[in-house]
Amino acid sequence: MQTLSTWLTNQTTDKPVLHKPTVQVMVRQAQADPTAFAALYRHYVLDVYRYVFSKVGNHMETEDITSQIFMDTLHKLPTYRERGNFPAWLFTIARRRIADFYRQREQLADLDYTYVVDNMPPLLAHVAQTELQSQLADLIHQLPEEKQEWLRLRFAGGLSYKEIGKLVGKSTAAIKMGMNRLLKQLASELEVQA
Amino acid sequence: MNKQHNNQNMIQEVEHLYTSNQPNSQFLDQLERQLMREALNQSQTTKKQSWFSLNWLFNEGMKTAVSLTILTLIVGAGIWIVGQNSLSDTSLLDGAAIEYLALRKPQAGEMTLEMILLTEEESIYELGENVTAFAVSPDRDYLAYSQALEANNPETEEVFVMQLDTQEVQQITDNPITDSVAEWSWSPNGRYLLFSSYPSDSPRIVKIWDSVTGEIETIEDPYHESSAPIWGFDNNSLLFTQETESGSKQYQLFQYDFETGDQEILLNDVANGYLQWSDDYSKLVVRSGDYSQLLLLQADGSQIVLVDNIPSPPLNQFGTMILWAPDNETMSYEVKTAEDHFVYLLHADSGSQELLIDIRRDFPQFNGTFRVADWSLDGNHLLVVTGDEGYTSLEEHLFSLETGELTPLNSEFIRVQIIR
């Protein structure tokens, strides 16, 4: 059997673009036979991992949470009903798991949740390779949490505007326009800094 | 540095920031193997289990619940009670592919809400555990429910809405710290879901989710120091009780039209927050400021005094005293004093009342910890909750209006709401 790491190595891009019916077929197959879940796992694991990492900032905890998310997804899959939004469903599970993580961390540290969120490290700064990316990472970190979440869902999670809208309770148009404005705002602020 | 950062460049730069963290390939392989082991295990066990179905209920459930002679079905806003044999009477259920919602209690303190396709006797959707409340919209298109993300932790409750034909679920509240899950309600036409949010750094915000647009509108709340809002006499207005002056403890009932911003005082000298709609939103019961009267308001503006001279102190356990029967004409209401605890039936058309239960006399074993929680759809039974002094351990019973008997409900009982 080809392992996932081999499979990943053979990918020229991050993940193949699958049309909705294909994802639906993968979901149905996994519902009929849980061992077919591997296809879904392989298709979404990078998106989920990156999204989790963008929220928690270290690999060890990201691995723990990602494992929990996929285990939850596997267990809950029989109850999922095809509505054409499997990614939104998957990321709902992911967001809950991350929320659990922060709640537990808050309890452990006896800290106020807001304090924890406000004092999260500027995660993106770790990966910035150029001055431009460093500046961009700083600018993103200064954005309101809601907007940072949009960026994480879009660029780390690979979700469509529609899927993001479903997750955050806004219309597709509102997300699309908001994201466009956000990118323009970032570009404009970068120019000011330059 | 290139000063021209257009959106396409920005997308690439932002994408790079978010995608340059690669997972460890060993971890990915390990997790895949772990998932496959679990999947294999799951595929073997799911074939053996029919963890909930009507077959299970009747075959297994009946063995352990011989005393359970009735199954409780909630239809619409009330409880529909049928004998155990009549559940198989498809004429009751029209013989069609009827879906219904079941609130199951596998163990004390746990609630699992499921959607079941009745004719196929299979659970077609499980909303999950820790569901604390649910309500189908009046137009039967949506189901709203609140669910705790962590067991027994009300602070983690969120409100969700599911479109019943597609089963698409949307989370409505998004902040367990500020959004209140206790104060949500459908508009009379079923289009809107109202809820309140209490940010730590600003006054209360009233939010309305629109099922047509899928958007949440934040509306101006001129009465943020008032009671939580409920729907008004139409789908565009809200009702609040508000102090006439801060600290006065004198309250007025306001109607606020959030489309036009118009405000109107409907009643002076009312009890704070004591507002109870009939199920069809045609009649509203309000309590007078001194708690001694129950007043009935109707959409045409008419007001009548339903009950005078209610003894004090008022019953305020669980916050609700009036319960409308499904006929939208009759109500039950409780009166509890240091010496007495009564349940009366009250008729909206005449204001006449009759003593239904003298709890201390008829059911002294509950020592006053007795509360009427709901009506049956046919109006013949009441769901009664009893408990210890602190209501930390609850038991449910059915009270027959015909015989006056109280029948305990087995913990496996389900509440069902037919939605198609």
Coordinates of C-alpha atoms in Angstrom, one line a residue:
Chain A
M1 CA 0.0 0.0 0.0
Q2 CA 1.2 3.5 -0.9
T3 CA 1.7 5.4 2.3
L4 CA 0.5 8.9 2.7
S5 CA 4.0 10.3 2.9
T6 CA 4.8 8.7 -0.4
W7 CA 1.6 10.0 -1.8
L8 CA 2.3 13.5 -0.6
T9 CA 5.8 13.4 -2.1
N10 CA 4.3 12.5 -5.4
Q11 CA 1.9 15.5 -5.4
T12 CA 3.0 18.3 -7.6
T13 CA 0.6 20.7 -5.9
D14 CA -0.8 20.8 -2.4
K15 CA -3.9 18.8 -3.2
P16 CA -5.9 17.8 -6.3
V17 CA -8.9 19.9 -6.9
L18 CA -11.9 17.7 -6.6
H19 CA -15.3 18.6 -7.7
K20 CA -18.1 18.4 -5.3
P21 CA -19.6 15.2 -6.7
T22 CA -16.3 13.5 -6.2
V23 CA -16.2 14.5 -2.6
Q24 CA -19.7 13.3 -2.2
V25 CA -18.8 9.9 -3.6
M26 CA -15.8 9.7 -1.2
V27 CA -18.1 10.6 1.7
R28 CA -20.7 8.0 0.7
Q29 CA -18.1 5.3 0.2
A30 CA -16.7 6.0 3.7
Q31 CA -20.1 5.9 5.2
A32 CA -20.8 2.6 3.6
D33 CA -17.4 1.2 4.5
P34 CA -15.4 3.1 7.1
T35 CA -12.1 1.7 5.8
A36 CA -12.7 3.9 2.7
F37 CA -12.2 6.9 5.0
A38 CA -8.5 7.0 4.0
A39 CA -9.4 8.9 0.8
L40 CA -11.1 11.6 2.7
Y41 CA -8.3 11.8 5.2
R42 CA -5.7 12.1 2.5
H43 CA -7.7 14.8 0.7
Y44 CA -8.2 17.0 3.7
V45 CA -5.4 16.3 6.2
L46 CA -3.0 19.0 4.9
D47 CA -5.7 21.6 5.0
V48 CA -6.8 20.6 8.5
Y49 CA -3.2 20.4 9.8
R50 CA -2.3 23.8 8.4
Y51 CA -5.5 25.4 9.8
V52 CA -4.8 23.9 13.2
F53 CA -1.2 24.9 13.1
S54 CA -2.2 28.5 12.2
K55 CA -4.3 28.5 15.4
V56 CA -2.1 26.8 17.9
G57 CA 1.4 27.4 16.6
N58 CA 3.4 24.3 17.4
H59 CA 3.6 20.9 15.7
M60 CA 3.2 18.7 18.8
E61 CA -0.2 20.2 19.7
T62 CA -1.2 20.5 16.1
E63 CA -0.6 16.7 15.7
D64 CA -2.7 15.9 18.8
I65 CA -5.6 18.1 17.7
T66 CA -5.5 16.9 14.1
S67 CA -5.6 13.3 15.3
Q68 CA -8.7 14.1 17.4
I69 CA -10.4 15.9 14.6
F70 CA -10.0 13.0 12.2
M71 CA -11.0 10.5 14.8
D72 CA -14.1 12.6 15.6
T73 CA -14.9 12.8 11.9
L74 CA -14.6 9.1 11.4
H75 CA -16.9 8.4 14.3
K76 CA -19.5 11.0 13.3
L77 CA -19.4 10.3 9.6
P78 CA -22.3 7.8 9.7
T79 CA -24.5 10.7 11.0
Y80 CA -23.4 13.1 8.3
R81 CA -26.0 13.7 5.6
E82 CA -24.8 14.9 2.3
R83 CA -25.5 18.6 1.9
G84 CA -22.7 19.4 -0.4
N85 CA -20.7 21.0 2.3
F86 CA -18.5 18.3 3.8
P87 CA -15.5 20.6 4.2
A88 CA -17.6 23.0 6.3
W89 CA -18.8 20.1 8.4
L90 CA -15.2 18.9 8.8
F91 CA -14.0 22.3 9.8
T92 CA -16.8 22.7 12.3
I93 CA -15.4 19.7 14.0
A94 CA -11.9 21.2 13.8
R95 CA -13.0 24.5 15.3
R96 CA -14.7 22.7 18.2
R97 CA -11.6 20.7 18.9
I98 CA -9.4 23.8 18.8
A99 CA -11.9 25.6 21.1
D100 CA -11.6 22.6 23.5
F101 CA -7.9 22.9 23.4
Y102 CA -8.0 26.5 24.4
R103 CA -10.5 25.9 27.1
Q104 CA -8.3 23.1 28.5
R105 CA -5.3 25.3 28.3
E106 CA -7.1 28.1 30.0
Q107 CA -8.1 25.8 32.8
L108 CA -4.6 24.5 33.2
A109 CA -3.0 27.9 33.2
D110 CA -5.9 29.4 35.3
L111 CA -6.0 32.2 32.8
D112 CA -8.8 34.1 31.4
Y113 CA -9.7 32.9 27.9
T114 CA -9.4 36.4 26.4
Y115 CA -6.0 36.8 27.9
V116 CA -4.9 33.6 26.2
V117 CA -6.2 34.7 22.9
D118 CA -4.8 38.1 23.1
N119 CA -1.4 36.7 24.1
M120 CA -1.2 34.1 21.4
P121 CA 2.2 34.3 19.7
P122 CA 2.3 35.9 16.2
L123 CA 2.3 32.5 14.6
L124 CA 2.9 33.6 11.1
A125 CA 6.1 35.4 12.0
H126 CA 7.8 31.9 12.4
V127 CA 7.4 31.1 8.8
A128 CA 8.1 34.5 7.2
Q129 CA 11.1 34.1 4.9
T130 CA 11.4 37.6 3.5
E131 CA 11.1 41.1 4.9
L132 CA 7.8 41.5 3.1
Q133 CA 6.4 38.3 4.6
S134 CA 7.5 39.5 8.1
Q135 CA 5.7 42.8 7.6
L136 CA 2.7 41.0 6.3
A137 CA 2.7 38.6 9.2
D138 CA 2.8 41.5 11.6
L139 CA -0.1 43.2 9.8
I140 CA -2.2 40.1 9.9
H141 CA -1.5 39.6 13.5
Q142 CA -2.9 43.1 14.2
L143 CA -6.2 42.3 12.4
P144 CA -9.3 41.6 14.4
E145 CA -9.6 37.9 15.3
E146 CA -12.6 37.5 13.0
K147 CA -10.6 38.6 10.0
Q148 CA -7.6 36.5 10.9
E149 CA -10.0 33.6 11.1
W150 CA -11.2 34.3 7.6
L151 CA -7.6 34.2 6.3
R152 CA -6.9 31.0 8.2
L153 CA -9.9 29.3 6.8
R154 CA -9.2 30.5 3.3
F155 CA -5.5 30.1 3.0
A156 CA -4.6 27.4 5.6
G157 CA -7.9 25.5 5.4
G158 CA -8.4 25.9 1.7
L159 CA -12.1 26.6 2.1
S160 CA -14.2 28.3 -0.4
Y161 CA -16.0 31.6 0.3
K162 CA -19.3 29.7 0.6
E163 CA -17.8 27.2 3.1
I164 CA -16.3 30.0 5.2
G165 CA -19.6 31.8 5.1
K166 CA -21.4 28.7 6.4
L167 CA -18.8 28.4 9.2
V168 CA -18.8 31.9 10.4
G169 CA -22.5 32.6 9.7
K170 CA -22.2 35.1 6.9
S171 CA -23.3 35.1 3.3
T172 CA -20.9 34.1 0.5
A173 CA -21.1 37.6 -0.9
A174 CA -20.2 39.1 2.4
I175 CA -17.1 36.9 2.8
K176 CA -16.0 37.5 -0.8
M177 CA -16.3 41.2 -0.6
G178 CA -14.8 41.3 2.9
M179 CA -11.8 39.2 1.8
N180 CA -11.2 41.3 -1.2
R181 CA -11.3 44.4 1.0
L182 CA -9.0 42.8 3.5
L183 CA -6.4 41.9 0.9
K184 CA -6.5 45.4 -0.5
Q185 CA -6.1 46.8 3.0
L186 CA -3.1 44.6 3.6
A187 CA -1.6 45.6 0.3
S188 CA -2.2 49.2 1.0
E189 CA -0.6 49.0 4.5
L190 CA 2.4 47.2 3.1
E191 CA 2.9 50.0 0.6
V192 CA 2.7 52.6 3.4
Q193 CA 5.3 50.7 5.3
A194 CA 7.5 50.5 2.3
Chain B
M1 CA 10.7 45.9 -2.5
N2 CA 8.0 45.9 -5.1
K3 CA 5.6 48.6 -4.1
Q4 CA 2.9 47.3 -6.3
H5 CA 1.1 44.8 -4.1
N6 CA -2.0 43.9 -6.0
N7 CA -4.5 41.4 -4.8
Q8 CA -3.0 38.5 -6.7
N9 CA 0.4 39.2 -5.2
M10 CA -1.2 39.5 -1.8
I11 CA -2.9 36.2 -2.3
Q12 CA 0.3 34.5 -3.1
E13 CA 2.1 36.0 -0.1
V14 CA -0.6 35.3 2.3
E15 CA -0.9 31.7 1.0
H16 CA 2.8 31.2 1.5
L17 CA 2.5 32.3 5.1
Y18 CA -0.3 29.8 5.8
T19 CA 0.9 26.8 3.8
S20 CA 4.7 26.7 4.5
N21 CA 4.2 24.6 7.6
Q22 CA 4.4 21.0 6.6
P23 CA 3.4 18.2 8.8
N24 CA 5.8 15.4 9.7
S25 CA 5.2 12.6 7.2
Q26 CA 5.7 10.0 9.9
F27 CA 2.9 11.5 11.9
L28 CA 0.6 11.5 8.8
D29 CA 1.3 7.8 8.2
Q30 CA 0.9 6.9 11.8
L31 CA -2.4 8.7 12.0
E32 CA -3.7 7.1 8.8
R33 CA -2.8 3.7 10.2
Q34 CA -4.5 4.5 13.5
L35 CA -7.6 5.7 11.6
M36 CA -7.7 2.6 9.5
R37 CA -7.6 0.4 12.6
E38 CA -10.4 2.4 14.1
A39 CA -12.4 2.2 10.8
L40 CA -12.0 -1.5 10.7
N41 CA -13.1 -1.8 14.2
Q42 CA -16.1 0.5 13.5
S43 CA -17.2 -1.4 10.4
Q44 CA -17.3 -4.6 12.4
T45 CA -19.2 -3.2 15.3
T46 CA -21.7 -1.0 13.4
K47 CA -23.1 -4.1 11.8
K48 CA -23.9 -5.6 15.2
Q49 CA -25.4 -2.5 16.7
S50 CA -28.7 -1.0 16.1
W51 CA -28.1 1.5 18.9
F52 CA -31.4 3.2 18.5
S53 CA -34.4 2.4 16.5
L54 CA -38.0 1.8 17.2
N55 CA -37.4 -1.9 17.1
W56 CA -34.9 -1.4 19.9
L57 CA -37.3 0.7 21.8
F58 CA -40.0 -1.8 21.6
N59 CA -38.0 -5.0 21.9
E60 CA -35.2 -4.0 24.3
G61 CA -36.8 -0.9 25.9
M62 CA -39.9 -2.7 26.9
K63 CA -38.1 -5.4 28.7
T64 CA -36.6 -2.8 31.0
A65 CA -39.6 -0.6 31.1
V66 CA -42.5 -2.8 31.7
S67 CA -44.1 -0.1 33.8
L68 CA -43.8 2.4 30.9
T69 CA -47.2 2.1 29.5
I70 CA -47.1 5.2 27.4
L71 CA -44.7 6.7 25.0
T72 CA -44.6 10.4 24.9
L73 CA -44.5 12.2 21.7
I74 CA -44.3 15.9 21.4
V75 CA -46.0 17.2 18.4
G76 CA -45.9 20.8 17.6
A77 CA -45.5 22.6 20.9
G78 CA -47.2 20.0 23.0
I79 CA -46.8 16.4 24.0
W80 CA -48.7 13.8 22.2
I81 CA -49.3 10.8 24.2
V82 CA -50.2 7.5 22.7
G83 CA -50.5 4.0 24.1
Q84 CA -47.7 1.7 23.4
N85 CA -49.8 -0.3 21.0
S86 CA -51.1 2.6 19.0
L87 CA -47.7 3.7 17.9
S88 CA -47.8 1.0 15.3
D89 CA -51.1 2.4 14.1
T90 CA -49.9 4.0 10.9
S91 CA -53.2 5.8 10.4
L92 CA -52.1 8.1 13.2
L93 CA -49.0 8.8 11.3
D94 CA -50.5 8.9 7.9
G95 CA -48.4 6.0 6.7
A96 CA -46.1 8.4 4.9
A97 CA -42.4 8.9 5.2
I98 CA -42.6 10.9 8.4
E99 CA -39.6 12.3 10.0
Y100 CA -39.6 13.1 13.6
L101 CA -37.2 14.5 16.1
A102 CA -36.5 12.5 19.2
L103 CA -34.9 13.9 22.3
R104 CA -33.5 10.8 24.0
K105 CA -32.0 10.5 27.4
P106 CA -29.6 7.6 27.4
Q107 CA -28.5 8.6 30.9
A108 CA -29.5 11.2 33.4
G109 CA -28.1 14.5 32.4
E110 CA -27.5 13.5 28.8
M111 CA -29.7 14.5 25.9
T112 CA -29.3 13.2 22.4
L113 CA -31.4 14.7 19.7
E114 CA -32.0 12.6 16.7
M115 CA -34.0 12.8 13.5
I116 CA -35.7 9.5 12.7
L117 CA -37.4 8.4 9.5
L118 CA -40.3 6.7 11.1
T119 CA -41.4 4.4 8.3
E120 CA -37.9 3.0 7.9
E121 CA -37.4 2.9 11.7
E122 CA -33.9 4.3 11.3
S123 CA -32.1 7.3 12.8
I124 CA -31.2 9.4 9.8
Y125 CA -29.6 12.2 11.6
E126 CA -28.0 12.6 15.0
L127 CA -27.4 16.0 16.3
G128 CA -25.3 14.7 19.0
E129 CA -25.2 14.7 22.8
N130 CA -25.8 17.4 25.2
V131 CA -28.7 19.0 23.4
T132 CA -30.4 21.2 25.9
A133 CA -33.4 22.5 24.0
F134 CA -35.0 22.4 20.6
A135 CA -37.8 24.1 18.7
V136 CA -39.0 23.6 15.2
S137 CA -39.8 26.9 13.4
P138 CA -43.6 27.6 13.1
D139 CA -43.4 27.1 9.3
R140 CA -41.7 23.7 10.0
D141 CA -38.8 24.5 7.8
Y142 CA -36.1 24.8 10.4
L143 CA -35.0 23.3 13.7
A144 CA -33.2 25.4 16.2
Y145 CA -31.4 23.7 19.1
S146 CA -29.0 24.6 21.7
Q147 CA -26.2 22.2 22.5
A148 CA -23.4 22.2 25.0
L149 CA -20.0 21.5 23.4
E150 CA -18.8 20.1 26.7
A151 CA -21.0 17.9 28.8
N152 CA -22.6 19.6 31.8
N153 CA -21.0 22.9 31.0
P154 CA -23.7 25.5 30.1
E155 CA -21.0 28.0 29.3
T156 CA -20.1 26.1 26.2
E157 CA -23.7 26.0 24.8
E158 CA -24.2 27.3 21.3
V159 CA -27.4 27.7 19.2
F160 CA -27.6 25.9 15.9
V161 CA -30.2 25.9 13.1
M162 CA -30.8 23.0 10.7
Q163 CA -32.7 23.3 7.5
L164 CA -35.0 20.3 7.7
D165 CA -35.2 19.4 4.1
T166 CA -31.4 19.5 3.4
Q167 CA -30.3 18.9 7.0
E168 CA -27.8 21.7 6.5
V169 CA -26.6 22.9 9.9
Q170 CA -25.5 26.4 10.7
Q171 CA -24.1 27.6 14.0
I172 CA -25.9 30.8 14.9
T173 CA -24.2 31.9 18.1
D174 CA -20.5 32.1 17.8
N175 CA -19.3 33.2 21.2
P176 CA -20.0 31.1 24.2
I177 CA -18.8 33.9 26.5
T178 CA -21.2 36.6 25.2
D179 CA -24.0 35.1 23.2
S180 CA -26.9 34.0 25.3
V181 CA -28.3 30.6 24.4
A182 CA -31.2 30.9 26.8
E183 CA -33.0 33.7 25.1
W184 CA -33.8 32.5 21.6
S185 CA -37.1 32.2 19.9
W186 CA -38.6 31.9 16.5
S187 CA -40.6 34.7 15.0
P188 CA -44.4 34.1 14.5
N189 CA -43.9 33.4 10.8
G190 CA -40.8 31.2 11.4
R191 CA -38.5 33.3 9.3
Y192 CA -36.4 34.8 12.0
L193 CA -34.6 33.5 15.0
L194 CA -34.1 36.0 17.8
F195 CA -31.3 35.9 20.3
S196 CA -29.3 38.2 22.6
S197 CA -25.6 38.8 23.0
Y198 CA -24.0 40.2 26.1
P199 CA -20.5 41.5 25.2
S200 CA -18.4 42.3 28.2
D201 CA -17.5 45.8 26.9
S202 CA -20.8 47.0 25.6
P203 CA -24.5 46.8 26.3
R204 CA -26.7 43.9 25.2
I205 CA -27.0 43.4 21.5
V206 CA -30.1 41.9 19.9
K207 CA -29.4 39.7 17.0
I208 CA -31.8 38.3 14.4
W209 CA -30.9 35.4 12.1
D210 CA -32.8 35.6 8.8
S211 CA -33.5 32.1 7.4
V212 CA -34.0 33.6 3.9
T213 CA -30.7 35.4 3.6
G214 CA -28.8 33.3 6.1
E215 CA -27.4 36.5 7.6
I216 CA -27.5 37.7 11.2
E217 CA -28.7 41.2 11.6
T218 CA -27.7 43.2 14.7
I219 CA -30.5 45.5 15.6
E220 CA -30.6 48.6 17.7
D221 CA -31.6 47.7 21.2
P222 CA -33.0 50.9 22.9
Y223 CA -33.8 48.9 26.0
H224 CA -30.6 47.2 26.8
E225 CA -31.2 47.6 30.6
S226 CA -34.5 45.9 30.2
S227 CA -35.8 42.3 30.2
A228 CA -34.6 40.0 27.3
P229 CA -36.7 40.8 24.2
I230 CA -39.4 38.5 22.9
W231 CA -41.3 38.8 19.7
G232 CA -44.1 41.4 19.4
F233 CA -47.5 41.2 17.8
D234 CA -45.9 40.9 14.3
N235 CA -42.7 39.7 12.8
N236 CA -41.1 43.2 12.9
S237 CA -41.4 44.1 16.5
L238 CA -40.1 43.1 19.8
L239 CA -41.4 43.4 23.4
F240 CA -39.4 44.5 26.4
T241 CA -40.2 45.4 29.9
Q242 CA -38.2 48.4 31.1
E243 CA -37.9 50.4 34.3
T244 CA -39.6 53.7 34.1
E245 CA -36.6 55.2 35.9
S246 CA -33.4 53.5 36.9
G247 CA -33.8 51.9 40.3
S248 CA -37.5 52.6 40.5
K249 CA -38.5 48.9 40.2
Q250 CA -41.6 50.2 38.2
Y251 CA -41.7 48.6 34.8
Q252 CA -43.5 49.4 31.5
L253 CA -44.1 47.1 28.6
F254 CA -42.8 48.5 25.3
Q255 CA -43.2 47.4 21.8
Y256 CA -40.3 48.3 19.5
D257 CA -40.6 48.1 15.7
F258 CA -37.1 47.4 14.6
E259 CA -37.9 48.1 10.9
T260 CA -39.1 51.7 11.6
G261 CA -37.6 52.4 15.0
D262 CA -41.1 53.2 16.4
Q263 CA -41.6 52.6 20.1
E264 CA -44.9 52.3 21.9
I265 CA -45.8 51.8 25.5
L266 CA -48.4 48.9 25.7
L267 CA -48.8 48.7 29.4
N268 CA -47.7 50.6 32.5
D269 CA -46.9 48.9 35.8
V270 CA -46.1 45.4 34.8
A271 CA -43.8 42.8 36.3
N272 CA -40.4 42.7 34.9
G273 CA -39.9 40.1 32.1
Y274 CA -43.1 38.2 32.8
L275 CA -44.4 37.7 29.3
Q276 CA -46.0 34.6 28.0
W277 CA -47.3 34.1 24.4
S278 CA -49.9 31.5 23.4
D279 CA -48.5 29.1 20.9
D280 CA -50.2 30.8 18.0
Y281 CA -49.0 34.3 19.1
S282 CA -52.5 35.5 19.4
K283 CA -52.6 36.2 23.1
L284 CA -50.1 37.5 25.5
V285 CA -50.2 37.1 29.3
V286 CA -48.5 39.8 31.3
R287 CA -48.3 40.0 35.1
S288 CA -49.1 43.2 36.9
G289 CA -46.3 45.1 38.7
D290 CA -47.4 43.9 42.2
Y291 CA -47.6 40.3 40.9
S292 CA -51.2 40.1 42.0
Q293 CA -52.9 40.0 38.6
L294 CA -52.6 38.2 35.3
L295 CA -53.5 40.3 32.3
L296 CA -54.3 39.2 28.9
L297 CA -53.4 41.3 25.8
Q298 CA -54.6 40.5 22.3
A299 CA -53.4 41.7 18.9
D300 CA -56.5 44.0 18.6
G301 CA -55.2 45.9 21.7
S302 CA -57.8 44.6 24.1
Q303 CA -56.8 43.9 27.6
I304 CA -58.6 41.9 30.3
V305 CA -57.7 40.9 33.8
L306 CA -57.6 37.2 33.9
V307 CA -56.8 36.6 37.6
D308 CA -56.9 39.0 40.5
N309 CA -55.6 38.6 44.0
I310 CA -52.8 36.1 43.3
P311 CA -51.3 35.4 46.7
S312 CA -47.8 36.4 47.4
P313 CA -45.0 35.6 47.3
P314 CA -45.0 34.8 43.6
L315 CA -43.8 31.6 42.2
N316 CA -40.6 32.2 40.5
Q317 CA -38.9 28.9 40.3
F318 CA -37.8 28.2 36.8
G319 CA -39.1 31.6 35.8
T320 CA -42.4 30.4 34.3
M321 CA -45.7 30.0 35.9
I322 CA -48.1 30.1 33.0
L323 CA -48.2 27.4 30.4
W324 CA -50.6 27.6 27.4
A325 CA -52.4 24.5 26.4
P326 CA -52.4 23.6 22.7
D327 CA -55.9 25.0 22.2
N328 CA -54.5 28.5 22.8
E329 CA -57.4 29.1 25.1
T330 CA -56.5 27.3 28.3
M331 CA -53.5 27.7 30.6
S332 CA -52.2 26.0 33.6
Y333 CA -50.7 28.2 36.3
E334 CA -49.1 27.5 39.6
V335 CA -49.4 29.3 42.9
K336 CA -46.9 28.5 45.6
T337 CA -46.8 30.1 49.0
A338 CA -45.1 29.0 52.3
E339 CA -48.2 26.9 53.1
D340 CA -49.7 26.0 49.7
H341 CA -48.8 24.9 46.3
F342 CA -51.6 24.7 43.7
V343 CA -51.9 24.2 40.0
Y344 CA -55.0 25.9 38.4
L345 CA -56.6 25.7 35.0
L346 CA -57.4 29.1 33.6
H347 CA -59.6 29.8 30.7
A348 CA -58.7 32.8 28.5
D349 CA -62.2 33.5 27.2
S350 CA -63.9 33.8 30.5
G351 CA -61.2 34.2 33.0
S352 CA -62.7 31.4 35.0
Q353 CA -60.3 29.1 36.9
E354 CA -60.5 25.7 38.5
L355 CA -58.2 24.0 41.0
L356 CA -56.4 21.2 39.2
I357 CA -53.8 19.9 41.7
D358 CA -53.3 20.6 45.4
I359 CA -49.7 19.4 45.4
R360 CA -49.2 19.3 49.2
R361 CA -52.3 17.3 49.6
D362 CA -52.2 15.1 46.5
F363 CA -48.5 14.5 46.2
P364 CA -46.9 15.2 49.6
Q365 CA -43.9 13.1 48.8
F366 CA -42.5 15.8 46.6
N367 CA -42.5 18.3 49.4
G368 CA -43.4 21.2 47.1
T369 CA -40.7 20.5 44.5
F370 CA -43.1 20.0 41.7
R371 CA -43.4 21.9 38.5
V372 CA -45.7 21.6 35.5
A373 CA -43.4 21.7 32.4
D374 CA -45.5 21.1 29.4
W375 CA -48.9 20.1 27.9
S376 CA -49.8 17.1 25.8
L377 CA -51.0 17.9 22.4
D378 CA -54.4 16.5 23.1
G379 CA -54.6 18.6 26.2
N380 CA -55.3 15.6 28.4
H381 CA -51.9 15.3 30.2
L382 CA -49.3 17.5 31.8
L383 CA -45.6 16.8 31.9
V384 CA -44.5 17.3 35.5
V385 CA -41.0 17.6 36.7
T386 CA -40.2 16.8 40.3
G387 CA -36.9 16.9 42.1
D388 CA -35.0 17.4 45.3
E389 CA -34.9 20.8 47.0
G390 CA -32.3 22.2 44.7
Y391 CA -33.8 20.5 41.6
T392 CA -30.5 18.9 41.0
S393 CA -31.9 15.5 40.5
L394 CA -35.0 15.6 38.2
E395 CA -37.7 13.1 37.6
E396 CA -40.4 13.4 35.0
H397 CA -44.0 12.3 35.2
L398 CA -47.2 12.5 33.3
F399 CA -50.2 13.9 35.1
S400 CA -53.6 12.8 33.7
L401 CA -56.2 15.6 33.8
E402 CA -58.8 12.9 33.5
T403 CA -57.8 10.6 36.3
G404 CA -55.5 12.9 38.4
E405 CA -52.9 10.1 38.4
L406 CA -49.2 10.8 38.2
T407 CA -47.2 8.2 36.1
P408 CA -43.4 8.2 36.3
L409 CA -41.6 8.3 33.0
N410 CA -38.8 5.9 32.4
S411 CA -35.5 7.5 31.8
E412 CA -35.5 6.1 28.3
F413 CA -38.6 8.0 27.3
I414 CA -38.3 10.1 24.2
R415 CA -39.9 13.3 23.2
V416 CA -40.7 13.4 19.6
Q417 CA -41.7 16.2 17.4
I418 CA -43.1 15.3 14.0
I419 CA -41.8 17.6 11.4
R420 CA -43.3 16.2 8.2

